[in-house]
Coordinates of C-alpha atoms in Angstrom, one line a residue:
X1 CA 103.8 121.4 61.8
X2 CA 102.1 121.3 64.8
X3 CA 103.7 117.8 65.7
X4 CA 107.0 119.5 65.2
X5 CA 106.4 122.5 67.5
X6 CA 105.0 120.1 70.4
X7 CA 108.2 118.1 70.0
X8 CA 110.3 121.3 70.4
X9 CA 108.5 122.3 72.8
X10 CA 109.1 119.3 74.7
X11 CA 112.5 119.4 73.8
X12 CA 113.2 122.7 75.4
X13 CA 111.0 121.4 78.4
X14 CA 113.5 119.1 79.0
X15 CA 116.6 121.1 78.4
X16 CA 115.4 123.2 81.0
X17 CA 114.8 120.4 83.5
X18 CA 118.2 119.2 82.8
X19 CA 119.6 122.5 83.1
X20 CA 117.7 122.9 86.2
X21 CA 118.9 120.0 87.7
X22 CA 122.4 120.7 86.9
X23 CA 122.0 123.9 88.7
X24 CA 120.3 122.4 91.7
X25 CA 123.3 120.1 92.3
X26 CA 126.1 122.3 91.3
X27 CA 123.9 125.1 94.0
X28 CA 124.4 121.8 96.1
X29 CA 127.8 121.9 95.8
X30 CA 128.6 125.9 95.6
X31 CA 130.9 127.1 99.0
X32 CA 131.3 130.2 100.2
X33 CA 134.5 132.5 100.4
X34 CA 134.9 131.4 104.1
X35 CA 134.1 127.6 103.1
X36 CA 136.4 127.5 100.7
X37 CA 139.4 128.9 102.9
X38 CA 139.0 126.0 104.9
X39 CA 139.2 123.2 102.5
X40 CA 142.2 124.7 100.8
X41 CA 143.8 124.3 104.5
X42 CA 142.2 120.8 104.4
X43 CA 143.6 119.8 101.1
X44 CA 146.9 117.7 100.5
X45 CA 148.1 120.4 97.9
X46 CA 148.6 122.9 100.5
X47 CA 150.8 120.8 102.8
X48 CA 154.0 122.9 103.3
X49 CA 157.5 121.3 102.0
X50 CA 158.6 118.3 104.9
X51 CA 160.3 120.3 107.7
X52 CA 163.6 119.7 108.5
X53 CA 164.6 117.8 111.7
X54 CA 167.4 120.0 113.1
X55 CA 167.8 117.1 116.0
X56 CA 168.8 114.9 113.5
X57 CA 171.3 115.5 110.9
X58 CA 170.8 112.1 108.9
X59 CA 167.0 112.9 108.6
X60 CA 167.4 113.0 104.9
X61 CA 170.2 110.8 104.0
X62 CA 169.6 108.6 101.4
X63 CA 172.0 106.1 102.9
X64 CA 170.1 106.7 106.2
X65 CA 167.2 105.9 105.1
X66 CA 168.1 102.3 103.3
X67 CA 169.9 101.4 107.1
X68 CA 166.5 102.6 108.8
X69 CA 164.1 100.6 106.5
X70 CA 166.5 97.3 107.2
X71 CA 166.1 98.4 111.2
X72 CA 162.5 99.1 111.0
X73 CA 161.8 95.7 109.5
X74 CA 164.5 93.4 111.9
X75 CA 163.3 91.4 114.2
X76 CA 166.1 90.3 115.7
X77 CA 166.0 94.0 117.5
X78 CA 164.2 92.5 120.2
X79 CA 164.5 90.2 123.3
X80 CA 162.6 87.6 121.6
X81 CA 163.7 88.1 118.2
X82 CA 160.4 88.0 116.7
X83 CA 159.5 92.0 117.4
X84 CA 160.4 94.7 114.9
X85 CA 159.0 98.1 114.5
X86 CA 156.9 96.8 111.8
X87 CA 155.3 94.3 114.1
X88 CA 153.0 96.8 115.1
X89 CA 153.7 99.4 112.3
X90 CA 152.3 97.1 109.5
X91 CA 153.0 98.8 105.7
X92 CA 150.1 96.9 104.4
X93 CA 147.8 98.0 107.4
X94 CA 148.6 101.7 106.6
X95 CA 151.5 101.5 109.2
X96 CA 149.3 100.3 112.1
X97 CA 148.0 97.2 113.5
X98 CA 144.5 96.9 113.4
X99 CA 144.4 96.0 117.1
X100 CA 142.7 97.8 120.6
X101 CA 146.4 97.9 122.4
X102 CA 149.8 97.1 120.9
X103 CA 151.0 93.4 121.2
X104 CA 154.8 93.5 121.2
X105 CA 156.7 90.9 123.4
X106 CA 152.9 91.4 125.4
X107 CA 150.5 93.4 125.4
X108 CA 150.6 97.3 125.7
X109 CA 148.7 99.8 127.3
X110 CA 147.7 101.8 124.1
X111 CA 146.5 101.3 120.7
X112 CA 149.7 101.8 117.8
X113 CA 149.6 105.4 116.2
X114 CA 150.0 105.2 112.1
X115 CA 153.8 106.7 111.4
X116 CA 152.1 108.3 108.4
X117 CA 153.3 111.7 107.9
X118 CA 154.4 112.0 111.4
X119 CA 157.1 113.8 109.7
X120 CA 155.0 116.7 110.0
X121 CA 154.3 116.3 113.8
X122 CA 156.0 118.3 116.5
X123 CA 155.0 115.8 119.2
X124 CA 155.0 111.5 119.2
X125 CA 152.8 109.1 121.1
X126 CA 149.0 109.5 122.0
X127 CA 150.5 111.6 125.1
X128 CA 153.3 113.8 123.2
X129 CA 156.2 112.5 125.7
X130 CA 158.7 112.6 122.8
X131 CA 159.7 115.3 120.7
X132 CA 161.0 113.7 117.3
X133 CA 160.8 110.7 115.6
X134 CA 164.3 109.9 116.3
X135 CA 163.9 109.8 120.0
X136 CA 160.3 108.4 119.5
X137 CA 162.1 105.2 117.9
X138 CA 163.8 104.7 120.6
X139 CA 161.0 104.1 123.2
X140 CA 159.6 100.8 122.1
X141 CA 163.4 99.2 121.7
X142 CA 163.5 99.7 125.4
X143 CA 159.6 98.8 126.4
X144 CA 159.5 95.8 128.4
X145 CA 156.0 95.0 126.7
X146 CA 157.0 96.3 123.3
X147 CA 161.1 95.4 121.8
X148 CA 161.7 94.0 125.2
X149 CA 165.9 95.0 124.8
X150 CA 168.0 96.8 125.7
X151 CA 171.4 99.0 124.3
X152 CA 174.2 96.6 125.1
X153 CA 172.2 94.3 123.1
X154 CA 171.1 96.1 119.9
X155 CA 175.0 97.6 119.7
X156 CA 176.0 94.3 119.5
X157 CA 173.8 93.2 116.8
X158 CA 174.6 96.4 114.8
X159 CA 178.1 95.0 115.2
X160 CA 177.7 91.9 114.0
X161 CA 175.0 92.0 110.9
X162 CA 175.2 96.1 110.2
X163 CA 178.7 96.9 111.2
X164 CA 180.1 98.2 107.7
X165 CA 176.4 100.0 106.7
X166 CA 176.7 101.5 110.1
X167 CA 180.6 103.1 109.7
X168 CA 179.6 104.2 106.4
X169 CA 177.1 106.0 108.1
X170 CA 178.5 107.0 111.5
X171 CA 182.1 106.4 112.1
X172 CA 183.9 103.7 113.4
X173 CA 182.4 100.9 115.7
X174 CA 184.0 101.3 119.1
X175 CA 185.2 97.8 121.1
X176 CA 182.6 96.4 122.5
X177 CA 183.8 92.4 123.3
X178 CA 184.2 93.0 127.1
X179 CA 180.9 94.6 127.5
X180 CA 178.1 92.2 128.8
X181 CA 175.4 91.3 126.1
X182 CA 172.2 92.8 128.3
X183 CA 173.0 96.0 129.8
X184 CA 170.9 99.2 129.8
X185 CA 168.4 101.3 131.9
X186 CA 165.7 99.4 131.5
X187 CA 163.0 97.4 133.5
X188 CA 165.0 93.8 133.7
X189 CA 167.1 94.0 136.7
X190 CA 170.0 92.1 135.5
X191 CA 170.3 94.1 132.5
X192 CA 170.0 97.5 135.0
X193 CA 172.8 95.9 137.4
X194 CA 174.7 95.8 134.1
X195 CA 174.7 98.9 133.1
X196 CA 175.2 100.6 136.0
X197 CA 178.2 98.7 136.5
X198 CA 179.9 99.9 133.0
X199 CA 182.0 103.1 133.0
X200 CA 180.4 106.7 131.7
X201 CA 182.7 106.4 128.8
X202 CA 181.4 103.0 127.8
X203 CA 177.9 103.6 128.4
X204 CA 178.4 107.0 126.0
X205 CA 179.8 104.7 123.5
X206 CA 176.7 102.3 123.7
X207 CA 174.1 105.3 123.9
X208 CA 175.3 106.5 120.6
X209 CA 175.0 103.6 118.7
X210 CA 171.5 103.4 119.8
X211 CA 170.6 107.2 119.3
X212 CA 172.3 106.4 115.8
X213 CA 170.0 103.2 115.3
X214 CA 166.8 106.2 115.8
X215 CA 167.6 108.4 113.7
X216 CA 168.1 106.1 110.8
X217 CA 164.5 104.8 111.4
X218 CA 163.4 107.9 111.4
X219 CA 165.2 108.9 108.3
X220 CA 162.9 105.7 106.7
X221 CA 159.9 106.7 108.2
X222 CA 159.7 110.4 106.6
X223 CA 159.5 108.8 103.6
X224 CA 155.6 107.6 104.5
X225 CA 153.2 109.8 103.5
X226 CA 149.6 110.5 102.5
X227 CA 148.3 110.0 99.4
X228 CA 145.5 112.0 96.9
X229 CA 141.9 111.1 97.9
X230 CA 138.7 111.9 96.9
X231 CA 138.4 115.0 98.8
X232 CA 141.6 116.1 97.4
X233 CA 140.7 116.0 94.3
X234 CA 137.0 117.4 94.6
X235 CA 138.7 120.0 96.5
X236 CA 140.7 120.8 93.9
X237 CA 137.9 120.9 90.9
X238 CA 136.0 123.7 94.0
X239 CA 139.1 125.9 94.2
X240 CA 139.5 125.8 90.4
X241 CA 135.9 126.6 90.2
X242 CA 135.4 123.4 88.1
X243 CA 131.8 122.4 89.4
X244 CA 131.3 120.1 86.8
X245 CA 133.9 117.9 87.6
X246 CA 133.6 118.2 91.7
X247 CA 130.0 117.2 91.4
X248 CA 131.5 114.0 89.5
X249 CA 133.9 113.0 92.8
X250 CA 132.0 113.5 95.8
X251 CA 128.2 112.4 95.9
X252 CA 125.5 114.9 97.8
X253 CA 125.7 112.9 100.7
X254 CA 129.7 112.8 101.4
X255 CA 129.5 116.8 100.3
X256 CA 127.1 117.4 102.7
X257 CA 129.0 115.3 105.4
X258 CA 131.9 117.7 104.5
X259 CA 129.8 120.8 105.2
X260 CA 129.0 119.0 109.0
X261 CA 132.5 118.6 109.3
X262 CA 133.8 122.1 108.8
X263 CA 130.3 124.0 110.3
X264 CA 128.1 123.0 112.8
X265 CA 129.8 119.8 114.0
X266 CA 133.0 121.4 115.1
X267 CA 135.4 118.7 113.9
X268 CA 138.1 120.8 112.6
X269 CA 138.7 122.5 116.0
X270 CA 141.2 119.2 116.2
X271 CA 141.3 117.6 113.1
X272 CA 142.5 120.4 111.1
X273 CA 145.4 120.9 108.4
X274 CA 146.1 119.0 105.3
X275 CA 146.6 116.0 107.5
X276 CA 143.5 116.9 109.6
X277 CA 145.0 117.0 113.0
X278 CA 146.2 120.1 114.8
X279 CA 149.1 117.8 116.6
X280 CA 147.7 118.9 120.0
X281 CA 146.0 117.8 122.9
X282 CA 142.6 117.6 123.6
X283 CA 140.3 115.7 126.6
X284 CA 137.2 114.9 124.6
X285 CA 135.7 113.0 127.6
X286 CA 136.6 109.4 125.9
X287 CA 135.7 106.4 128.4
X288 CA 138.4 104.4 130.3
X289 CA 139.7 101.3 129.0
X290 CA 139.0 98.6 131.1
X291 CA 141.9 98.2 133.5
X292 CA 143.9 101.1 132.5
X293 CA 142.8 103.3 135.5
X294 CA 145.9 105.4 135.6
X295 CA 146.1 106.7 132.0
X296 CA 146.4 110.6 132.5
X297 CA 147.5 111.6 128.9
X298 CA 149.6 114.4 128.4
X299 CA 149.8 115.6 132.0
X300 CA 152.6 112.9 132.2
X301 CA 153.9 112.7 129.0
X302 CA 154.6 116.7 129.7
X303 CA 156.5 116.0 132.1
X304 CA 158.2 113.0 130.3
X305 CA 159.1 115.1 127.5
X306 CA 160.9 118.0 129.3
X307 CA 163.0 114.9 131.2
X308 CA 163.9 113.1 128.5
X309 CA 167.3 111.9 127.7
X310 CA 166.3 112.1 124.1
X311 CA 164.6 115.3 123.6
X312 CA 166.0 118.0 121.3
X313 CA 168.1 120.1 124.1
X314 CA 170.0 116.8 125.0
X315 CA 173.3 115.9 123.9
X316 CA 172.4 112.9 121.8
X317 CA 170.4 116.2 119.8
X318 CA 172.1 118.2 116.7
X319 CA 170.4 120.8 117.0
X320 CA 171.8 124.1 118.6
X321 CA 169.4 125.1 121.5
X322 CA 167.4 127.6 119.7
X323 CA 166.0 125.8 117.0
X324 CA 164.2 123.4 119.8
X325 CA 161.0 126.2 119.8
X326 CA 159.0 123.5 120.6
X327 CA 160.8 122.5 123.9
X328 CA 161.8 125.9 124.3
X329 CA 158.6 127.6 124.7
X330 CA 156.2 124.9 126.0
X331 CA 154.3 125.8 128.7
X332 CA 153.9 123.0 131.5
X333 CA 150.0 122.7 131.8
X334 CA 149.7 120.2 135.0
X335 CA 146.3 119.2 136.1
X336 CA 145.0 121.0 133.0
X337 CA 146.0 118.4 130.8
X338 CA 145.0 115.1 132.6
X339 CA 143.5 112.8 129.9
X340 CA 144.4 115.0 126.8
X341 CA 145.6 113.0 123.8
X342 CA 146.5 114.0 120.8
X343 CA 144.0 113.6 118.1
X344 CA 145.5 111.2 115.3
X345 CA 145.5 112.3 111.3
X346 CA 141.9 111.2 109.5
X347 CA 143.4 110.4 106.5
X348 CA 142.9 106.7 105.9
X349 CA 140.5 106.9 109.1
X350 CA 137.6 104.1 107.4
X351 CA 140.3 101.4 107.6
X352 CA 142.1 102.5 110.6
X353 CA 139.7 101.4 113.6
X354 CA 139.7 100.2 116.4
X355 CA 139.6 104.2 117.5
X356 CA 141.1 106.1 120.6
X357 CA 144.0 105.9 122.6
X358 CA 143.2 102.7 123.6
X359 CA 140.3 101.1 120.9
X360 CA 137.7 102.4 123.1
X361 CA 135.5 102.4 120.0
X362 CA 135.0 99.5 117.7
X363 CA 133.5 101.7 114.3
X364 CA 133.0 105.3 113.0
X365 CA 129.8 105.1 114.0
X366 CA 130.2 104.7 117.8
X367 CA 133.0 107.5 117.4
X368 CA 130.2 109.7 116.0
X369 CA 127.7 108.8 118.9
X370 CA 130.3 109.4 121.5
X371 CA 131.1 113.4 119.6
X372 CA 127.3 114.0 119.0
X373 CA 126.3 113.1 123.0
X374 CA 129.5 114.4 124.8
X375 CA 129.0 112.6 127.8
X376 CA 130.8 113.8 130.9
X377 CA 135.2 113.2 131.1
X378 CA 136.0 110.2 133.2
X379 CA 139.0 112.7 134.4
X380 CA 139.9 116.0 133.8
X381 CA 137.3 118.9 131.6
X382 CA 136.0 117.3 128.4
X383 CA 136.2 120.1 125.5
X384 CA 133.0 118.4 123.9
X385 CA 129.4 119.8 124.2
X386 CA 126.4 118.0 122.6
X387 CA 126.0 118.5 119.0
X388 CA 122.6 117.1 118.7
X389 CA 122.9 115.5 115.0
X390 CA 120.5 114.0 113.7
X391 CA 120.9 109.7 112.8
X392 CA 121.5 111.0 109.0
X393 CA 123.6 113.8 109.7
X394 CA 125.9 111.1 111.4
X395 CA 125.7 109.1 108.5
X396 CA 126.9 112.1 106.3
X397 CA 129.8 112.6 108.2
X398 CA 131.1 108.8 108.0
X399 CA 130.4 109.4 104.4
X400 CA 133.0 111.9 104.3
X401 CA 135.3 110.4 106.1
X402 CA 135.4 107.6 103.8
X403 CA 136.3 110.2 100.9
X404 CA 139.5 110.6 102.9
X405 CA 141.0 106.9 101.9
X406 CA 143.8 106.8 99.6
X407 CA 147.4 105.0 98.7
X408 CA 150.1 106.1 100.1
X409 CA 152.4 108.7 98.1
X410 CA 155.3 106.4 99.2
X411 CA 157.1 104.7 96.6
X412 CA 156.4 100.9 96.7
X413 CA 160.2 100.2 97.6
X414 CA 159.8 101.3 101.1
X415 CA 156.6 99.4 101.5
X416 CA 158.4 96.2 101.9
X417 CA 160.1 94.4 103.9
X418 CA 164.3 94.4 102.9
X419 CA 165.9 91.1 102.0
X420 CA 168.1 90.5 105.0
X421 CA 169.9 87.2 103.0
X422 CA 171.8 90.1 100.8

């Protein structure tokens, strides 16, 4: 008898420690009201439905889309022929390159932003100096160091491998056999001299084809998004109130990582949102590249943006005037805004480095060290004061970051390169 009770007794001693310990980790794990309103606006289920582009009326044609994903993926779009917009934009490297500065036809001046859910975005480039994605497609094609080309040349390749996807699309093709095969206002002078000397009319006609070739990229490229991660999913177990299962997802360290992140080491002041990034601009103090002096950020892409050919007020824009809110009511900043960038999505971030606007920083880690000692802005007011983490709170936070790696939600067709033999 006495050998029974001792074993139930030990039995219940260890029910209790188990029961202990399950409450000491789900306590771990418990959020408060506040909390918890932030991770439902960090979680992928409460992204909104994908806004409309009113600047571009093919945004979501399906036939778009198939004539964008055979232009994002041609090489021949380019004064080498070996450069495409998934030179740099690599499906496989989470539609980025893995390098410190873009290497087009040469070398670039910044580091390759992913396109993944850029859909969302009311702003393109590390400096905002384009306003859609359309009109963001179109920079690189005429970038000395990136495409290399120019719009007499791509509107005669559209004519002779895309002509019949193209008038599906678009319209008719108009005559282009007594226009020179390099012409457009771009760097090369020979190709400048061109252009200048065809008529308005022609150079319209040339112009559209090329706004056309944008938007149909950018009808492809609203079909990349994010996937489900790890904090996705333990997010979703906290809102349901499904502790069990959250504890299962996320270990104490990443969960405490994820407390840092949204408390006392400021992060979502910028990266905020289901696709943590507020799509603004920020000077965070981040070191000079070497020999890119005269980077200034969005003071000039400010002014680039309101000046562009491309933007949503411009003629080459479907939109009618007041739908461009963005445009309509920004604000010009000046010398307020020298070396703001905008702060990229963190979704994918582990595998994403180098980081910055220019691969500054090699890992996570030296990203961290830069946040945590705010040194002082090589230009401009850095945002950042010290936040005075400890070696293991930094560690936390990389933790978490990690949790935010996933697939794409992108279905495996648009993932791959098209078969340009067809």
């Amino acid at each position: 008898m006495k050998l029974k009770l001792k074993f139930a007794a030990l039995l219940t001693l260890m029910g209790l420690a188990l029961l202990a310990a399950a409450c000491s980790s789900f306590g771990q794990t418990r959020w408060s009201d506040e909390e918890l309103a932030t991770l439902h606006t960090l979680w992928i289920g409460s992204s909104p439905p994908l806004p409309a582009d009113p600047s571009n009326k093919y945004a979501d044609n399906p036939e778009a889309v198939v004539f964008g994903q055979k232009l994002f993926f041609d090489t021949r779009f380019s004064s080498t022929g070996k450069v495409a917009c998934g030179t740099c934009h690599l499906p496989d490297h989470l539609f980025q390159d893995g390098l410190p500065l873009a290497n087009g036809v040469s070398t670039t001046t910044r580091r390759a932003m992913t396109i993944v859910g850029t859909a969302y975005s009311p702003w393109f480039f590390w400096d905002g100096r384009k306003d859609s994605q359309w009109a963001q497609a179109l920079g690189p094609m005429e970038s000395a160091v990136e495409h290399g080309g120019n719009r007499t040349l791509y509107a005669h390749l559209i004519v002779k491998y895309y002509a019949d996807e193209y008038e599906s699309l678009f319209g008719p093709l108009p005559d282009l056999s007594g226009l020179p095969m390099n012409a457009g206002p771009v760097a090369d002078p020979q190709a400048a001299q061109n252009w200048e000397a065809m008529s308005p009319r022609e150079r319209e006609a040339v112009t559209r084809i090329y706004v056309n070739m944008g938007k149909s990229i950018a009808a492809y490229e609203r079909m990349i998004m994010p996937g489900v991660s790890r904090f996705d999913q333990y997010t979703e177990a906290v809102l349901n109130n499904d502790y069990e299962s959250a504890a299962k997802i996320l270990s104490p360290e990443e969960i405490s990582g994820l407390k840092l992140f949204i408390a006392e080491a400021h992060c979502t002041n910028c990266h905020n949102g289901p696709l943590f990034t507020n799509n603004d601009f920020h000077n965070t103090g981040i070191p000079i590249a070497k020999d890119l002096l005269g980077d200034i950020g969005r003071a000039k892409g400010e002014q680039q943006v309101l000046a562009d050919e491309f933007n949503c007020l411009s003629i080459y824009s479907d939109a009618k005037p007041e739908k461009c809110s963005e445009l309509n009511f920004l604000v010009a900043g000046g010398n307020d805004l020298i070396r703001q960038f905008k702060p990229p999505s963190l979704r994918n971030v582990a595998e994403r480095g180098p980081y910055m606007h220019a691969g500054q920083f090699a890992t996570l880690e030296q990203v961290l060290h830069h946040y945590n000692t705010a040194p002082s802005a090589p230009a401009g007011h850095s945002e950042l004061e010290p936040l005075n983490l400890s070696e293991e709170q930094l560690g936390q936070i990389i933790a978490f970051l990690k949790t935010l790696s996933a697939p794409l939600n992108t279905d495996q067709k648009w993932l791959m390169k098209p078969d340009y033999s067809k």
